[in-house]
Amino acid sequence: MLETLDDVPLFRAEDLSYEDFCVFMTENRPCRISGITEQWRATKEWVLNAQVNTRRLRELFGDSVAPIADCQRSEYGSQPKTEMTINNYLDYWEEHRRPAVDEHRWANTAQEKCLYLKDWHMQRNFPEFAAYSVPRYFSSDWLNEFWLASDGQDDYRFVYIGPKGSWTPLHCDVFGSFSWSANICGEKLWIFLPPGEEVYFKDINGKLAPDITHITDRDRYPKLHEQKPVLRVLQRAGETIFVPSGWHHQVVNTEDTISINHNWFNGYNLFHVAEHLQNAENEVKKELSFMESDEAFGSQVEIVLRAHHGMNRHDFREILDFIARRRLECPEDQNARFDLLKCCEFLEDSVLKDEIKVLLSDSMPNGVHR
C-alpha cells in the first residue's frame, strides 16, 4: 500500500495575505485556501443542494461542445478524449451509476463506464458569463495575460466536471507551470510527489506509472522500494488548492465534482518554466539529431517543440517581451519592478533589457521587494 502523509496546510482567505502566499510560490510548496468561491456565480448557479445543478448547466451551455476523457482507457499514458455536447454529457451523467471509490486503487474502481469532462475552455467560449473572478493570490498570471491580450484563441483556463470515481493519472502540469484548482462542489483526493520523486514510479523503460496507488511489480518498477511517503490531501467543496511547479500529482473525484482550474506562471516560477522548456528542447534536438547539419534544423526543432511541448523558444520570447513592455508602462509599481527583474534574467532583446536595467538601477538600494 502507498505510504502517505497529510501535510498540505489549509488557510482561510481572510487570514492569508498575498505576502504570506508568496512564501509558498517562493518555496514551491502546495497549500489550500478556503473562503474564495462563495460569491462566485458558478457557485450560486452550478450547484443546487451541494450537488451539480444539471438543469442550470443545460440551460446555460447545453449545445456547447467539450472534451470528454475516458477514465477506463489509457493511450500512451493518457486517457483518450472525444467530444460531446454538454447536453449529451449530462444525459450520461444522470444515467451513470456511481461506484464506491477505492482510495488505495483508483484505476481499478469497478464501473461500466467513467467519462470525465475536462479541459473545457468555458470562459473562452462564454466570455460574457462571469463564472468567477481570479483570486488575488493567482492574479499575476503572465501566461493567460499574454493570450487574452493576443488573439484570444487560446488560454489555460479550464472547467472540469467529473462523476464520483473519475480521475486524472499521474502527471506534471504543462510547461512546468503553477496551477490552481477551485472546487465549486464535491471532493477531490490528491496525491503529490515533490520534484524528483516521480523517478520511484518509473518502469524499466522510463515510463511513468499512471496510477501509483497500487503498484506491486518491483521488477517492472526497480526503484519502487526507495520511495518516500507521498503527500495526500482531501480537497473539499469551496477549497482552492495551489499546485507548485514540477510536482507530479494524480487526482480522483471522491464525490460528483465541478472544479475551475488555471495553469499559470510568473516571476516566481519563471526559472522552472525556462528549465522545463530547455529540457523539452534538448529531447527534441536528440530526436532530430539525424538532421543536425541541415540548415533547417533550428526551425524544425521549433516546429516539433511547439507541437509536443505546447510552447517553443519563439513563444517564450514573445510572452516575456509582452510582459516586460507592459510592466514598463507602470515603472513606479513595486510588483511591476519585480516582474521586470525576473524577465530580465531571460530576455534576449538587448535594447529592451538595457531599458529595464536603467529603470531598475533607479529603484531602492536594497532592490525590489514584493
Coordinates of C-alpha atoms in Angstrom, one line a residue:
M1 CA 0.0 0.0 0.0
L2 CA 1.2 3.5 -0.8
E3 CA 2.6 5.3 2.2
T4 CA 1.2 8.8 2.5
L5 CA 1.5 12.0 4.7
D6 CA -1.3 14.5 5.2
D7 CA 0.8 17.7 5.1
V8 CA -0.8 20.3 2.9
P9 CA -1.7 23.3 5.0
L10 CA -5.2 24.9 4.8
F11 CA -5.8 28.7 5.3
R12 CA -8.8 30.9 5.4
A13 CA -8.5 33.6 2.7
E14 CA -9.3 36.2 5.3
D15 CA -6.2 35.1 7.3
L16 CA -3.8 34.7 4.4
S17 CA -2.2 37.8 2.9
Y18 CA -0.7 38.0 -0.6
E19 CA 2.7 38.3 1.0
D20 CA 2.1 35.1 3.0
F21 CA 1.1 33.3 -0.1
C22 CA 4.3 34.5 -1.9
V23 CA 6.2 32.3 0.5
F24 CA 4.5 29.2 -1.0
M25 CA 5.4 30.4 -4.5
T26 CA 9.0 31.2 -3.5
E27 CA 9.4 27.8 -1.7
N28 CA 7.4 26.0 -4.4
R29 CA 5.1 24.2 -1.8
P30 CA 1.4 23.3 -2.1
C31 CA -1.3 24.8 0.1
R32 CA -5.1 25.0 0.3
I33 CA -7.2 28.2 0.7
S34 CA -10.8 28.3 1.7
G35 CA -13.3 31.2 1.6
I36 CA -12.6 32.1 -2.1
T37 CA -15.5 30.7 -4.0
E38 CA -18.6 31.6 -2.0
Q39 CA -19.6 34.7 -4.1
W40 CA -18.8 33.2 -7.5
R41 CA -21.6 33.0 -10.0
A42 CA -20.5 29.4 -10.7
T43 CA -21.1 28.5 -7.0
K44 CA -24.5 30.1 -7.0
E45 CA -25.8 28.8 -10.3
W46 CA -24.0 25.5 -11.0
V47 CA -24.7 24.0 -7.6
L48 CA -28.1 23.0 -6.0
N49 CA -28.3 21.5 -2.5
A50 CA -24.5 20.8 -2.7
Q51 CA -24.9 18.8 -5.9
V52 CA -24.2 19.5 -9.6
N53 CA -27.2 21.5 -11.0
T54 CA -27.5 19.7 -14.3
R55 CA -30.7 21.6 -15.2
R56 CA -28.9 25.0 -15.0
L57 CA -25.8 23.7 -16.8
R58 CA -28.1 22.6 -19.7
E59 CA -29.8 26.0 -19.8
L60 CA -26.5 27.9 -19.9
F61 CA -24.3 25.6 -22.0
G62 CA -26.3 22.7 -23.4
D63 CA -25.3 23.0 -27.0
S64 CA -21.6 23.8 -26.3
V65 CA -19.1 21.1 -27.1
A66 CA -16.5 20.0 -24.5
P67 CA -13.6 17.4 -24.4
I68 CA -14.5 14.2 -22.6
A69 CA -11.9 11.7 -21.2
D70 CA -12.5 8.0 -20.8
C71 CA -11.1 7.2 -17.4
Q72 CA -11.1 3.4 -18.0
R73 CA -8.8 3.6 -21.0
S74 CA -5.1 4.5 -21.4
E75 CA -3.3 5.5 -24.6
Y76 CA 0.4 6.4 -24.2
G77 CA -0.1 7.1 -20.5
S78 CA -3.1 9.4 -21.1
Q79 CA -6.8 9.0 -21.1
P80 CA -8.1 9.2 -24.7
K81 CA -10.6 12.0 -25.4
T82 CA -13.6 12.6 -27.5
E83 CA -16.1 15.4 -27.7
M84 CA -19.7 15.7 -26.6
T85 CA -22.2 18.4 -26.2
I86 CA -22.9 19.4 -22.6
N87 CA -26.4 18.1 -23.0
N88 CA -25.2 14.7 -24.2
Y89 CA -22.6 14.5 -21.4
L90 CA -25.3 15.3 -18.8
D91 CA -27.5 12.6 -20.2
Y92 CA -24.7 10.2 -19.4
W93 CA -24.2 11.9 -16.0
E94 CA -27.8 11.4 -15.0
E95 CA -27.8 7.7 -16.0
H96 CA -24.4 6.7 -14.7
R97 CA -24.2 4.6 -11.6
R98 CA -21.6 5.8 -9.1
P99 CA -19.2 3.2 -7.8
A100 CA -17.6 3.0 -4.4
V101 CA -14.2 4.7 -4.7
D102 CA -11.3 2.6 -3.5
E103 CA -8.8 5.2 -2.3
H104 CA -6.0 2.7 -2.5
R105 CA -6.5 1.5 -6.1
W106 CA -8.0 4.3 -8.2
A107 CA -7.6 2.9 -11.7
N108 CA -9.5 -0.3 -10.8
T109 CA -12.6 1.3 -9.4
A110 CA -15.4 -1.1 -10.6
Q111 CA -17.7 0.6 -13.1
E112 CA -19.2 0.1 -16.5
K113 CA -18.0 3.4 -17.9
C114 CA -16.5 6.6 -16.5
L115 CA -16.4 9.7 -18.5
Y116 CA -14.8 12.9 -17.3
L117 CA -15.4 16.4 -18.8
K118 CA -12.0 18.1 -18.5
D119 CA -10.0 20.9 -20.0
W120 CA -13.2 22.7 -21.2
H121 CA -12.4 26.3 -22.2
M122 CA -15.7 27.5 -20.8
Q123 CA -14.5 31.1 -20.0
R124 CA -13.0 31.5 -23.5
N125 CA -16.2 30.2 -25.2
F126 CA -18.5 32.2 -23.0
P127 CA -16.6 35.4 -22.1
E128 CA -19.8 37.2 -21.2
F129 CA -20.5 34.7 -18.5
A130 CA -18.6 35.9 -15.4
A131 CA -18.4 32.5 -13.7
Y132 CA -15.7 33.5 -11.2
S133 CA -13.0 36.1 -10.5
V134 CA -9.4 35.1 -10.3
P135 CA -8.3 35.0 -6.7
R136 CA -5.8 37.7 -5.8
Y137 CA -3.2 35.1 -4.9
F138 CA -3.1 34.0 -8.5
S139 CA -3.6 37.3 -10.3
S140 CA 0.0 37.6 -11.5
D141 CA -0.6 35.2 -14.4
W142 CA 1.7 36.0 -17.3
L143 CA 0.5 33.1 -19.4
N144 CA -3.2 34.0 -19.6
E145 CA -2.5 37.7 -19.6
F146 CA -0.5 37.2 -22.8
W147 CA -3.1 35.0 -24.5
L148 CA -6.0 37.2 -23.6
A149 CA -4.3 40.3 -25.0
S150 CA -3.4 38.4 -28.2
D151 CA -6.0 36.9 -30.5
G152 CA -7.9 35.3 -27.6
Q153 CA -7.9 32.0 -29.4
D154 CA -6.1 30.2 -26.7
D155 CA -5.9 30.2 -22.9
Y156 CA -5.1 28.0 -20.0
R157 CA -8.4 28.4 -18.0
F158 CA -10.5 25.3 -17.7
V159 CA -13.6 23.8 -16.2
Y160 CA -13.7 20.1 -15.0
I161 CA -17.0 18.2 -14.3
G162 CA -16.5 14.6 -13.1
P163 CA -18.7 12.0 -11.5
K164 CA -17.6 10.2 -8.4
G165 CA -14.8 7.8 -9.4
S166 CA -13.5 9.8 -12.3
W167 CA -9.7 10.5 -12.1
T168 CA -6.7 12.0 -13.7
P169 CA -3.5 9.9 -14.0
L170 CA -0.1 10.9 -12.5
H171 CA 1.3 13.9 -14.4
C172 CA 3.2 17.2 -14.1
D173 CA 1.5 20.3 -15.3
V174 CA 2.1 21.8 -18.7
F175 CA 5.3 24.0 -19.2
G176 CA 6.3 23.3 -15.6
S177 CA 3.7 25.9 -14.6
F178 CA 1.9 26.5 -11.4
S179 CA -1.8 25.6 -11.3
W180 CA -4.7 26.4 -9.1
S181 CA -7.9 24.3 -8.8
A182 CA -11.1 25.5 -7.0
N183 CA -13.8 23.0 -6.1
I184 CA -17.2 24.5 -6.8
C185 CA -18.8 21.4 -5.4
G186 CA -17.8 17.9 -4.5
E187 CA -14.5 16.5 -3.2
K188 CA -11.1 15.5 -4.8
L189 CA -8.4 13.4 -3.3
W190 CA -4.9 14.4 -4.4
I191 CA -1.6 12.6 -4.2
F192 CA 1.5 14.8 -4.6
L193 CA 5.1 13.9 -5.4
P194 CA 7.8 16.6 -4.7
P195 CA 10.0 17.3 -7.8
G196 CA 12.4 14.4 -8.4
E197 CA 10.4 11.8 -6.5
E198 CA 8.5 10.7 -9.6
V199 CA 11.6 8.6 -10.5
Y200 CA 10.5 5.9 -8.0
F201 CA 7.4 5.3 -10.1
K202 CA 9.0 4.9 -13.5
D203 CA 9.2 1.4 -15.0
I204 CA 12.3 -0.2 -16.6
N205 CA 11.6 1.7 -19.8
G206 CA 11.4 5.1 -18.0
K207 CA 7.6 5.3 -18.4
L208 CA 5.7 6.9 -15.6
A209 CA 3.0 4.8 -13.9
P210 CA -0.4 6.4 -14.5
D211 CA -1.7 5.2 -11.1
I212 CA 0.7 4.9 -8.2
T213 CA -1.9 3.9 -5.6
H214 CA -1.4 0.2 -6.2
I215 CA 1.9 -0.9 -7.7
T216 CA 3.3 -4.3 -6.7
D217 CA 5.6 -5.3 -9.5
R218 CA 9.0 -4.4 -8.2
D219 CA 10.7 -6.0 -11.2
R220 CA 9.0 -3.6 -13.5
Y221 CA 9.5 -0.7 -11.2
P222 CA 13.0 -1.2 -9.9
K223 CA 13.2 2.0 -7.7
L224 CA 9.8 1.4 -6.0
H225 CA 11.5 0.2 -2.8
E226 CA 13.2 3.6 -2.4
Q227 CA 10.0 5.6 -2.5
K228 CA 9.3 8.1 0.3
P229 CA 5.9 8.9 1.7
V230 CA 3.9 11.0 -0.7
L231 CA 1.6 13.9 0.2
R232 CA -2.1 13.1 0.3
V233 CA -4.8 15.8 0.6
L234 CA -8.6 15.8 0.5
Q235 CA -9.9 18.9 -1.1
R236 CA -13.5 19.8 -0.1
A237 CA -16.1 22.0 -1.7
G238 CA -15.1 25.6 -1.5
E239 CA -11.4 24.9 -1.2
T240 CA -8.8 26.0 -3.7
I241 CA -5.5 24.1 -4.0
F242 CA -2.2 25.6 -5.2
V243 CA -0.1 23.2 -7.2
P244 CA 3.6 24.2 -7.4
S245 CA 5.8 23.8 -10.4
G246 CA 7.2 20.4 -11.1
W247 CA 5.1 18.5 -8.6
H248 CA 3.7 15.3 -10.1
H249 CA 0.2 14.6 -8.9
Q250 CA -2.9 12.4 -9.6
V251 CA -6.4 13.2 -8.6
V252 CA -9.6 11.3 -8.1
N253 CA -13.1 12.7 -7.5
T254 CA -14.5 11.1 -4.4
E255 CA -17.8 12.8 -5.0
D256 CA -19.5 14.3 -8.0
T257 CA -17.4 17.4 -8.6
I258 CA -17.1 20.6 -10.5
S259 CA -13.8 22.5 -10.4
I260 CA -12.3 25.6 -12.1
N261 CA -8.6 25.4 -12.9
H262 CA -5.9 27.6 -14.3
N263 CA -2.3 26.9 -15.4
W264 CA -0.1 30.0 -15.0
F265 CA 3.4 31.3 -14.4
N266 CA 5.0 34.5 -13.3
G267 CA 8.3 35.7 -11.9
Y268 CA 8.2 33.2 -9.0
N269 CA 8.4 30.1 -11.2
L270 CA 9.9 31.5 -14.4
F271 CA 13.1 29.6 -13.7
H272 CA 11.1 26.3 -13.6
V273 CA 9.3 27.2 -16.9
A274 CA 12.6 28.0 -18.6
E275 CA 14.2 24.9 -17.4
H276 CA 11.2 22.8 -18.5
L277 CA 11.5 24.4 -21.9
Q278 CA 15.2 23.7 -22.1
N279 CA 14.7 20.0 -21.2
A280 CA 12.0 19.6 -23.8
E281 CA 14.2 21.3 -26.4
N282 CA 17.1 19.0 -25.6
E283 CA 14.8 16.0 -26.1
V284 CA 13.6 17.3 -29.5
K285 CA 17.2 18.0 -30.6
K286 CA 18.1 14.5 -29.6
E287 CA 15.3 13.0 -31.7
L288 CA 16.2 15.2 -34.7
S289 CA 19.9 14.7 -34.4
F290 CA 20.0 12.9 -37.7
M291 CA 19.3 16.3 -39.5
E292 CA 21.6 18.4 -37.2
S293 CA 23.7 19.6 -40.1
D294 CA 20.7 20.7 -42.1
E295 CA 20.2 24.4 -42.3
A296 CA 16.5 23.9 -41.5
F297 CA 17.4 22.1 -38.2
G298 CA 16.7 25.1 -35.9
S299 CA 13.3 25.9 -37.5
Q300 CA 12.3 22.2 -37.4
V301 CA 13.2 22.0 -33.7
E302 CA 10.9 24.9 -33.1
I303 CA 8.0 23.3 -35.0
V304 CA 8.4 20.0 -33.2
L305 CA 8.9 21.7 -29.8
R306 CA 5.6 23.6 -30.2
A307 CA 3.8 20.5 -31.3
H308 CA 5.0 18.3 -28.4
H309 CA 5.6 20.8 -25.6
G310 CA 3.0 23.4 -26.5
M311 CA 5.5 26.3 -26.4
N312 CA 8.7 26.9 -28.3
R313 CA 11.5 29.4 -27.9
H314 CA 9.7 32.0 -30.1
D315 CA 6.6 31.7 -27.9
F316 CA 8.6 32.1 -24.7
R317 CA 10.4 35.2 -26.1
E318 CA 7.0 36.7 -27.1
I319 CA 5.5 36.2 -23.7
L320 CA 8.5 37.7 -21.9
D321 CA 8.7 40.7 -24.3
F322 CA 5.0 41.3 -23.9
I323 CA 5.1 41.2 -20.1
A324 CA 8.2 43.4 -19.9
R325 CA 6.8 46.1 -22.2
R326 CA 3.5 46.1 -20.2
R327 CA 5.4 46.5 -16.9
L328 CA 7.5 49.3 -18.3
E329 CA 4.2 51.3 -18.6
C330 CA 3.9 51.4 -14.8
P331 CA 7.5 51.9 -13.6
E332 CA 6.6 53.1 -10.2
D333 CA 4.6 49.9 -9.3
Q334 CA 6.6 47.7 -7.0
N335 CA 5.1 44.5 -8.4
A336 CA 5.9 45.6 -12.0
R337 CA 9.5 46.1 -11.0
F338 CA 9.7 42.6 -9.5
D339 CA 8.3 41.2 -12.8
L340 CA 10.8 43.3 -14.8
L341 CA 13.7 42.0 -12.7
K342 CA 12.6 38.4 -13.3
C343 CA 12.0 39.0 -17.1
C344 CA 15.5 40.5 -17.4
E345 CA 17.1 37.1 -16.4
F346 CA 15.7 35.5 -19.6
L347 CA 15.1 38.3 -22.1
E348 CA 17.1 38.2 -25.4
D349 CA 16.1 41.6 -26.7
S350 CA 19.2 43.6 -25.7
V351 CA 17.6 47.0 -26.2
L352 CA 14.6 46.1 -24.0
K353 CA 16.9 44.5 -21.5
D354 CA 19.0 47.7 -21.2
E355 CA 15.9 49.8 -20.8
I356 CA 14.9 47.7 -17.9
K357 CA 18.3 47.7 -16.3
V358 CA 18.3 51.5 -16.4
L359 CA 14.9 51.6 -14.7
L360 CA 15.8 49.1 -12.0
S361 CA 19.1 50.9 -11.2
D362 CA 16.9 53.8 -10.0
S363 CA 15.0 51.6 -7.6
M364 CA 15.6 51.2 -3.9
P365 CA 19.2 50.4 -2.9
N366 CA 18.1 47.1 -1.5
G367 CA 16.4 46.0 -4.7
V368 CA 12.9 45.1 -5.4
H369 CA 10.6 43.6 -2.8
R370 CA 7.2 42.1 -3.1

